[in-house]
Steps between C-alpha positions, in 0.01 A plus 500: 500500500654176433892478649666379134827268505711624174781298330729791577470462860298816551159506721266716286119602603304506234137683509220310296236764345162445464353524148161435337596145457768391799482529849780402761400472890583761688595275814784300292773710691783344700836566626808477321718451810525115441496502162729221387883554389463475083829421340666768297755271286847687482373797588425392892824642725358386777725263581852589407416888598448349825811324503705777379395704817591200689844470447533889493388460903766241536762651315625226350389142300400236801799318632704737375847525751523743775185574479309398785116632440542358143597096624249525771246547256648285271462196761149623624432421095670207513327368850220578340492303142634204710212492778191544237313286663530679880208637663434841618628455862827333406543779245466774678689328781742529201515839383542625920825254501581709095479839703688412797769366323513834269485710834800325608689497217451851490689588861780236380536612178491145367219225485512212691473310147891629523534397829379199493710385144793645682531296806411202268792554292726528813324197652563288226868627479563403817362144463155490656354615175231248441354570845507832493412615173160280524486707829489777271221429270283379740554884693465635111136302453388641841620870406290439191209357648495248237557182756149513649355574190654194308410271856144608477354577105226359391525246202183598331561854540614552132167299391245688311144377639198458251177501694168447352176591728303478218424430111547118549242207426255807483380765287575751622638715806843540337774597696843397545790648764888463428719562792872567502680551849318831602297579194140346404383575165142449433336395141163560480169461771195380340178391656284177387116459504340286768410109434137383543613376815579830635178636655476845522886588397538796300869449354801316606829599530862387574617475838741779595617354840881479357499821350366665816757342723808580237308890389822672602651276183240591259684741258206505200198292342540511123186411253457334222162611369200627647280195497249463895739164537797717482436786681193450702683410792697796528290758714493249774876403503582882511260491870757263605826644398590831236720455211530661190380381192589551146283350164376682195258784478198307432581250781571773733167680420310164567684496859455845587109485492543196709710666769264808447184247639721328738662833632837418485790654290867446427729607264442371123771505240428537148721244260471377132604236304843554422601638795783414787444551845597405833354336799729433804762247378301436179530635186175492293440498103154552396390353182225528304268209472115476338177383704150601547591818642670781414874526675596206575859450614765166521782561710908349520554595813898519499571318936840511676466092410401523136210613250157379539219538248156569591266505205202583674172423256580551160368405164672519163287741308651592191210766409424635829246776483668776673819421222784428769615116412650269788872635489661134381852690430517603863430162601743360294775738662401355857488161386865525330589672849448131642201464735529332806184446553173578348105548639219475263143556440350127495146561443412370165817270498276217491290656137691404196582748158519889565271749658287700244598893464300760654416634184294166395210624723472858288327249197308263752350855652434616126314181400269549815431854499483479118225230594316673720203811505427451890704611787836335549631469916856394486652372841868493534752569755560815548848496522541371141568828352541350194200338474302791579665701235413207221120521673479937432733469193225240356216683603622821341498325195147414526394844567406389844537687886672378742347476875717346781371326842696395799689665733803358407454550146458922520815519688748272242382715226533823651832365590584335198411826289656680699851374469386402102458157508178543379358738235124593448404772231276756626121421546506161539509499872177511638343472904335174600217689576419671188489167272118434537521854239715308227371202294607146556657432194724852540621380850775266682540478858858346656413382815722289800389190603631239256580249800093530618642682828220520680530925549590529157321738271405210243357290801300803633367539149414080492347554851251773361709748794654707325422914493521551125510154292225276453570207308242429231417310236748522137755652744870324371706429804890396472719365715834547396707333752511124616417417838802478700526125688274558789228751383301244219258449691419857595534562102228285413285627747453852356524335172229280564287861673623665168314296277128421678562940499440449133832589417759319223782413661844447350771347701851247479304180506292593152758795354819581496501852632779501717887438485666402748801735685770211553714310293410162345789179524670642147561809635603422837766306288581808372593670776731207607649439234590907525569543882677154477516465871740227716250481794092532410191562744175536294259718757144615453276196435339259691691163526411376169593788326826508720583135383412576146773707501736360657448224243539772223879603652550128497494429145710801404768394683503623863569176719189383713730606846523823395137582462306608833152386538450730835234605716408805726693524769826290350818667470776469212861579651689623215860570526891373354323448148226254618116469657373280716201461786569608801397351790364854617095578420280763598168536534310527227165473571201688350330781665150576470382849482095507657426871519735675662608168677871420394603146587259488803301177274682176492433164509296413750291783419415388138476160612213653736300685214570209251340271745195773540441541120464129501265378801390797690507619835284349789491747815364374807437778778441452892504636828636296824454604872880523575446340817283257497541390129065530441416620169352804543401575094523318155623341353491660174575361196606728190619409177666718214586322182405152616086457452256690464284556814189543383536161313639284743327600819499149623902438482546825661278378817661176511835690491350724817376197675854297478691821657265555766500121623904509513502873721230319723703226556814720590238659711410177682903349542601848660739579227538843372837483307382745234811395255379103529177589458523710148725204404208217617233730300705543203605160431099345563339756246814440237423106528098550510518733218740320287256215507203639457628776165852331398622863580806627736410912566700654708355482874554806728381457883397859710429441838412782685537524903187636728 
């Protein structure tokens, strides 16, 4: 069961059944405790219920005369609008002065509010009025509490903090925090492939260190879409800290199977475009935007300090395939609402015209397979629901089945059909395993591994490893994606294995079989010229892209000191109707996920294995008679990634015969300083080796005591 938020306010549970064609996971079940507070329009009486029962307690309107429990109140109220900006100590410092003043009041029958204006009015009558009444105020501010708190607030308390830890001069690992007083809301938490550089790293992902430290101010993490760079970061932020987390069903599917592997849960909130909901302080509007998957979600996020705009990525596709249009009318409400500021996708900011609809790749997949009598592999991502539904619509067409490989792959479909984003007439399914029964030219397999990752399906099957594909010759392979910045070169490697397989292969650098999911310059024009926002940050891009669109906000209008080139880690202060950089950062660094290693890889560590993949390792091994210094054994000389033994037999004796001239010497002069003597060993092989090859391996002294 999915916990539903309604426009009516009501919390609903609504069962999914199966049927021939749809299927719904049976884990997608959370709690509806959290669920967020949905307005209700006119029909909410919340608020003025509450008040009616408050001045039935008091018996009276606040500061009404003669009655005591009623002014007390009154001035707590008062004390309190006046000292906004008091912290928690001084407050409830505060409220005990509030109670012992009512408690007193009570055995007089008067406050000393009374009091205290009484013996000022006398005072004053009787000439030391100045004096004395001042006297009085000053005792009034202390009854209050309100003295310390006005000595002692905090300036930037009312300042709304925007804090990216990731998204920026990157592709990738999205996620942004905004902070008011005690309340952090989170936008997305996305992951990012590794760089060549990055031996052996699996994923990275945004530091959480600030999140972790503040968790007890986390009040929700709201998603845009559920692309890996927006959500892939999410099971291990929720090992750090819980918080509740609302996005559509589709999104929410994709994260539940991730917290299933990761074996973590929290509670997930269904919402929809259209809706109103609540977070802490801030009050959310989701809108429907258009991208390469199914879902996807802007937000103006309403803040104690003003609205903010988050488009998240977004294309304008008039003819989307799944018929629901980018929602410009809503857009045009927020933007006549006046948006203070504004954050927006900046990935193809830097491509001119428009991005091409969705529905152009239903005629480039009808030419092909139209084309074609031999078997047709399509790799795509599997998250690009869309996509996959043009792929089976297509085939369909052509009489053909449709087999599926990849992990990833079966479970977005069974997901996807499930909740009917994606419909498949009967038959056309068919097992992986049972294709070798059904002719090539009556077959299409959609497959991952469009970026070449190495595990993919489509790189198994270019490897000649995987269980039930063999690539061979008049096969048609497409890749319908383009490689994102990063993975080229892994793309052209399977490419290149693709084609001495026999196979034609059909990708972005000789067709145009893929469009992208983000918005072009003309269209992020659009949404400017709609939102039509004082203060503009352009997020998700690497710097060029970031620039390109700050340039675009430039020439419609928005002055350049109003435009926020920022980077991870940087914080935006917003607050009194204006935005600026605060002097305040956090750390923002990536963490690398190795295994089930979490942050435990930094620097120094990938210097180390950069520095191996380039020159090798040279190991020399020895044992010492601790107290006399003699070499008992060695030394031995080993060598991993450096030369080749067998080939350079000579170098590796002249390499023995150089460390076991310096231990004999130390074993002549008396000294056994095992520290000095790894560090005299080390630096004579680097130098003798670095003539002799023009190499620098990495040298690593074992000596061994007797």
């Amino acid at each position: 069961m999915i916990a539903g938020i309604h426009r009516d306010g009501r919390q609903e549970r609504k069962r999914y059944l199966l049927t021939d064609n749809q299927y719904t996971p049976r884990d997608l079940r959370r709690s509806t405790r959290n669920a967020p507070k949905v307005e209700s329009g006119e029909g909410n009486p919340g608020k003025h219920g509450a008040q009616r029962k408050k001045t039935a307690k008091t018996g009276g309107e606040p500061g009404a005369p003669g009655n005591a429990s009623a002014e007390i109140a009154g001035g707590k109220r008062a004390a309190r609008k006046r000292a906004t900006h008091e912290n928690p100590g001084e407050r409830e410092a505060g409220a005990k002065n509030v109670g012992r003043n009512r408690h007193e009041a009570a055995k007089s029958g008067g406050t000393k509010f009374d009091a205290h204006n009484k013996s000022g009015r006398g005072a004053a009558q009787a000439g030391g009025g100045k004096k004395t009444v001042l006297g009085a105020v000053e005792d009034a501010i202390k009854i209050t509490g309100i003295g310390a708190a006005l000595k002692t607030s905090d300036p930037n308390s009312h300042l709304l903090k925007l804090i990216p830890l990731g998204g920026l001069n990157e592709i990738g690992k999205n996620m942004t925090a905004f902070e008011y007083k005690d309340d952090i809301l989170i936008v997305d938490c996305g992951m990012s492939f590794p760089e060549d550089e990055m031996f052996g790293i699996d994923i990275v992902i945004p530091d959480f260190e600030y999140l972790e430290k503040n968790s007890r101010k986390v009040k929700g993490l709201i998603l845009t879409h559920g692309h890996e760079d927006h959500i892939g970061g999410i099971p291990y932020l929720l090992k750090k800290l819980r918080t509740p987390i609302y996005g559509t069903k589709l999104t929410l599917g994709l994260v539940e199977s991730k917290l299933a592997e990761h074996r973590v849960n929290t509670d997930l909130h269904v919402i929809n475009a259209g809706m109103k909901f609540n977070v802490g302080p801030f009050s959310i509007e989701a809108i429907r935007v258009t991208h390469s998957i199914a879902d996807a979600l802007c937000f103006a996020i309403e803040t104690p300090v003003g609205l903010i705009f988050h488009t998240g990525d977004f294309k304008v596709d008039y003819t989307p395939v799944d018929g629901e249009p980018i929602d410009f009318l809503k857009l045009a409400e927020v933007g006549r609402r006046g948006v203070l500021l504004m954050l927006s996708d900046s990935t193809n900011a830097i491509r001119k015209g428009y991005t091409e609809s969705e529905q152009n790749m239903e005629t480039v997949m009808e030419d092909i397979f139209r084309n074609t009598d031999s078997r047709i592999i399509v790799a795509t991502f599997a998250s690009n629901v869309h996509r996959i539904q043009t792929i089976i619509g297509t085939a369909v067409k052509f009489n053909r089945k449709v087999a599926l490989s990849g992990r990833s792959m079966l479970k977005v479909l069974d997901l996807a059909m499930g909740l009917g984003y994606i419909k498949i007439p009967k038959n056309v399914l068919v097992d992986q395993n049972a294709i070798k029964h059904i002719p090539d030219k009556k077959l299409v397999l959609i497959t991952t591994g469009s970026q070449g990752e190495p595990m993919s399906a489509l790189a198994r099957m270019a490897d000649k490893d995987h269980r039930s594909v063999t690539i061979k010759k008049g096969d048609k392979i497409i890749l319908s994606s383009s490689p994102i910045p990063g993975n080229e070169k892994t793309v052209s490697n399977v490419v290149n294995k693709l084609f001495m397989a026999g196979a034609e292969v059909i990708y972005s650098d000789i067709a145009d079989i893929h469009v992208s999911g983000h918005a072009c310059r003309e269209e992020l024009k659009l949404m400017l010229s709609l939102i039509k926002p004082k203060y503009f940050m352009p997020v998700h891009g690497e710097y060029r892209h970031l620039h390109g669109h700050a340039m675009i906000a430039e020439d419609l209008g928005i002055p350049p000191k109003q435009i926020f080139l920022m980077e991870n880690g940087r914080v935006l202060e917003i607050g009194d109707g204006k935005v600026s950089v605060s002097k305040q950062t956090v750390n923002a660094d990536p963490v690398f996920v190795d295994g089930l290693g979490v942050g435990d890889i930094g620097t120094v560590v990938l210097q180390d294995r950069k520095l191996l993949s380039e020159s090798g390792l040279i190991i020399v091994v020895a044992t010492i008679d601790a107290p006399t210094g003699r070499l008992v054994s060695g030394p031995e000389i080993l060598s991993r990634g450096f030369v080749y033994v067998r080939e350079n037999e000579g170098l590796m004796d002249e390499l023995r015969a150089l460390v076991s001239d310096k231990l004999h010497r130390f074993e002549r002069n008396g000294k056994g300083d095992r520290n000095n003597m790894k560090n005299v060993v080390r630096d004579e092989l680097r130098s003798f080796i670095y003539k002799k090859t023009k190499r620098n391996p990495v040298i690593l002294t074992i000596f061994m005591e007797a």
